[in-house]
Each structure stands twice: as C-alpha cells, then as structure tokens.
PDB file of C-alpha atoms in Angstrom:
ATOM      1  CA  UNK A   1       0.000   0.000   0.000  1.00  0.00           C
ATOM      2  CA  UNK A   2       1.289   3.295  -1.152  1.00  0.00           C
ATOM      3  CA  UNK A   3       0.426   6.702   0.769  1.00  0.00           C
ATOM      4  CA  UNK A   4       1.384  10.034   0.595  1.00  0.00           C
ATOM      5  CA  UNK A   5       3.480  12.011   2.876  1.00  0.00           C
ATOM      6  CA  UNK A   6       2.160  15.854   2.540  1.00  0.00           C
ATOM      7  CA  UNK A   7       5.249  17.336   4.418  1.00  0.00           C
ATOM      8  CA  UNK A   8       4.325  20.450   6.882  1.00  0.00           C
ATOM      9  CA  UNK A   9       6.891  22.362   5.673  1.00  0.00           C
ATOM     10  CA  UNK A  10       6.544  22.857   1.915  1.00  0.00           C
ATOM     11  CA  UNK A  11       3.064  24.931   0.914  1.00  0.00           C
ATOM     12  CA  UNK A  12       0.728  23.442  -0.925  1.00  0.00           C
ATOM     13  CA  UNK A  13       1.322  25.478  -3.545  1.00  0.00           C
ATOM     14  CA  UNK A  14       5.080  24.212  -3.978  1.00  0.00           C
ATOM     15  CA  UNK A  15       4.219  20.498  -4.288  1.00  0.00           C
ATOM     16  CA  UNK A  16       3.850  20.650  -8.093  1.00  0.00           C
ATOM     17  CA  UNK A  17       6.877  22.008  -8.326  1.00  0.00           C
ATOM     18  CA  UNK A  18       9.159  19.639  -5.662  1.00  0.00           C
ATOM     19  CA  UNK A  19       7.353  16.402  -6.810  1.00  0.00           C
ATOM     20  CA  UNK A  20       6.029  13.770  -4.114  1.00  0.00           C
ATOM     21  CA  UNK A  21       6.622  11.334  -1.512  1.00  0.00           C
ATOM     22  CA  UNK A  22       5.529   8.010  -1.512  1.00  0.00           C
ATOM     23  CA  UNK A  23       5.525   6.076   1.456  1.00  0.00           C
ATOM     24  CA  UNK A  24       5.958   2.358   1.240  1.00  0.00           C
ATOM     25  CA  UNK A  25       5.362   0.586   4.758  1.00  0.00           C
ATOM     26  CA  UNK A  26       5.428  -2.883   3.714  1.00  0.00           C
ATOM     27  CA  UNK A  27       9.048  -4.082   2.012  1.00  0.00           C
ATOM     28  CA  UNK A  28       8.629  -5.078  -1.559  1.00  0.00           C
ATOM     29  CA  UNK A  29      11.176  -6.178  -3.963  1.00  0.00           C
ATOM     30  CA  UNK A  30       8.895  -4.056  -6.459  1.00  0.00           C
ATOM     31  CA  UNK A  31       7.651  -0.847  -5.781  1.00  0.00           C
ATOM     32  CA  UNK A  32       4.244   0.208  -8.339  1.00  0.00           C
ATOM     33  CA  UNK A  33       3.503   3.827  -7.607  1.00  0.00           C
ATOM     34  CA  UNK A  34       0.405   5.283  -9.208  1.00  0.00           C
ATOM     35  CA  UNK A  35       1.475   8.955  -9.284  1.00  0.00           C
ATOM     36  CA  UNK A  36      -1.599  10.125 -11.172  1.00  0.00           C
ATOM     37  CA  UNK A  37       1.199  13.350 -13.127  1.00  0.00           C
ATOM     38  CA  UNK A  38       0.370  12.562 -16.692  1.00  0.00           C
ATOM     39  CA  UNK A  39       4.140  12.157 -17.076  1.00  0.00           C
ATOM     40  CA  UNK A  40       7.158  10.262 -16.757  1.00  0.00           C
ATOM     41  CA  UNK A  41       8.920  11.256 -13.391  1.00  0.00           C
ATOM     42  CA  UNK A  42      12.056  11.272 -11.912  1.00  0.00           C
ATOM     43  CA  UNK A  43      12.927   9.039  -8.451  1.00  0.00           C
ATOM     44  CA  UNK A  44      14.704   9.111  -5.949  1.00  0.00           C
ATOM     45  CA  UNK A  45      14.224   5.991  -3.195  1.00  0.00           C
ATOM     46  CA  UNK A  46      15.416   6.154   0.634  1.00  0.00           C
ATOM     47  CA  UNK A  47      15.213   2.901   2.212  1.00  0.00           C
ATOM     48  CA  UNK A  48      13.713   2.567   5.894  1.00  0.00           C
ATOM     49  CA  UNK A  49      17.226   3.562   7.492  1.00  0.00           C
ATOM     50  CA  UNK A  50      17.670   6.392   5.579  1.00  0.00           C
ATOM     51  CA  UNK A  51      19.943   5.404   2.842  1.00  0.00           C
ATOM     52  CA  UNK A  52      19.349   5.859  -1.237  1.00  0.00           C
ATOM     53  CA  UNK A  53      19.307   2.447  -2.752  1.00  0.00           C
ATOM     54  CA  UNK A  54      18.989   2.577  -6.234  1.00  0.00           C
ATOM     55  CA  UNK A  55      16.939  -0.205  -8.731  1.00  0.00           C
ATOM     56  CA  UNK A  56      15.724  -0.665 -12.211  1.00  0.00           C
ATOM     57  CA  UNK A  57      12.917   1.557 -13.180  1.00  0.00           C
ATOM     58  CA  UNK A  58       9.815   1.355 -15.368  1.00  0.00           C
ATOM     59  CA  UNK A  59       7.076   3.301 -16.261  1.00  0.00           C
ATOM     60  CA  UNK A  60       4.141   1.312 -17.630  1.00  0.00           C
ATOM     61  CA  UNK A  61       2.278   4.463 -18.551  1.00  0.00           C
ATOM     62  CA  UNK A  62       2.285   8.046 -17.973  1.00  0.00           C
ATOM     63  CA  UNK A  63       0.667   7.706 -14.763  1.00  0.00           C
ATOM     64  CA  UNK A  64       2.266   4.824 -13.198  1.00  0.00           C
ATOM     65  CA  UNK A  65       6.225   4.365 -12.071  1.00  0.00           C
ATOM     66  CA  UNK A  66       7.729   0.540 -11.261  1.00  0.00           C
ATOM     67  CA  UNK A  67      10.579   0.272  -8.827  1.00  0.00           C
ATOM     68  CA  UNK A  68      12.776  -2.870  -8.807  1.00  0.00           C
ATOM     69  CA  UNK A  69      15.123  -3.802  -6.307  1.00  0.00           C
ATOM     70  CA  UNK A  70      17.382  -6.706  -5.162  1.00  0.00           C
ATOM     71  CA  UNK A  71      16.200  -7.229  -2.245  1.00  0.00           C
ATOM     72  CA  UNK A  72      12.861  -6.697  -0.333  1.00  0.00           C
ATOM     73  CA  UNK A  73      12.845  -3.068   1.083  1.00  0.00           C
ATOM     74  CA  UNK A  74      10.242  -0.791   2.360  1.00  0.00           C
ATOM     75  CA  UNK A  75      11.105   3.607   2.621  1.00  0.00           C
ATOM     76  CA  UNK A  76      10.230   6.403   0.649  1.00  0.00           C
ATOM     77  CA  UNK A  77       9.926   7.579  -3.317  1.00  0.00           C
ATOM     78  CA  UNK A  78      10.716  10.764  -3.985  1.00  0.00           C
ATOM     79  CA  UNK A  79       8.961  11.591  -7.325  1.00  0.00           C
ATOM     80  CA  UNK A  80       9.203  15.058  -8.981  1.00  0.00           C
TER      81      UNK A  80
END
C-alpha cells in the first residue's frame, strides 16, 4: 500500500513544483507507484534507514512508475 506524505513544511502550492513522496510501509522487492502526473517522473528511493538504494525503473504508462530492487525493502519515493 502506497500513501502520501504531505510534508508540513513545503506549501501546498510548492508540491507541483518539488514532486512527491511516496511512502511504502510494507518491504517489496517491487515498488508500483500510481502517481496520477500525466508524465514520466524522476525518483529518488530512501530505504527505511535512511539510505538511497537505487533499482531498475519502469514506467508502464504516464501515470504509473515501477521500482525494482534486489532485495525486499520498504522507505520512501521521492517523485518530482
């Protein structure tokens, strides 16, 4: 299950411009993210203790991004 984290300290009005974050809570091997931008965006992952881990990326339509990793992970997707 994917949900988003609104951070307190960007406005509203700043989010289209900084992207997303996508909160995955249960580790996955494969991360599906429907973003809902109407475009193909740009990631950046942070595992659960904080590190970037990076993994083979796909984007099955304009809408939706597919993260790949090694290993089962759960953390954040930074999508902008």
């Amino acid at each position: 299950i994917v949900s988003r984290d609104w951070s307190s300290d960007v406005c509203s009005s700043d989010l289209n411009l900084l992207g997303q974050v996508f909160n995955i809570g249960v580790s996955s091997e494969t991360w599906e993210i429907q973003h809902g931008f109407g475009y193909y965006p740009n990631a950046t992952c942070i595992d659960s203790s904080g590190r970037v881990i990076e993994g083979e990326i796909s984007y099955p339509d304009e809408n939706t991004i597919v993260l790949r990793f090694i290993g089962a992970t759960s953390g954040k997707a930074y999508l902008s």
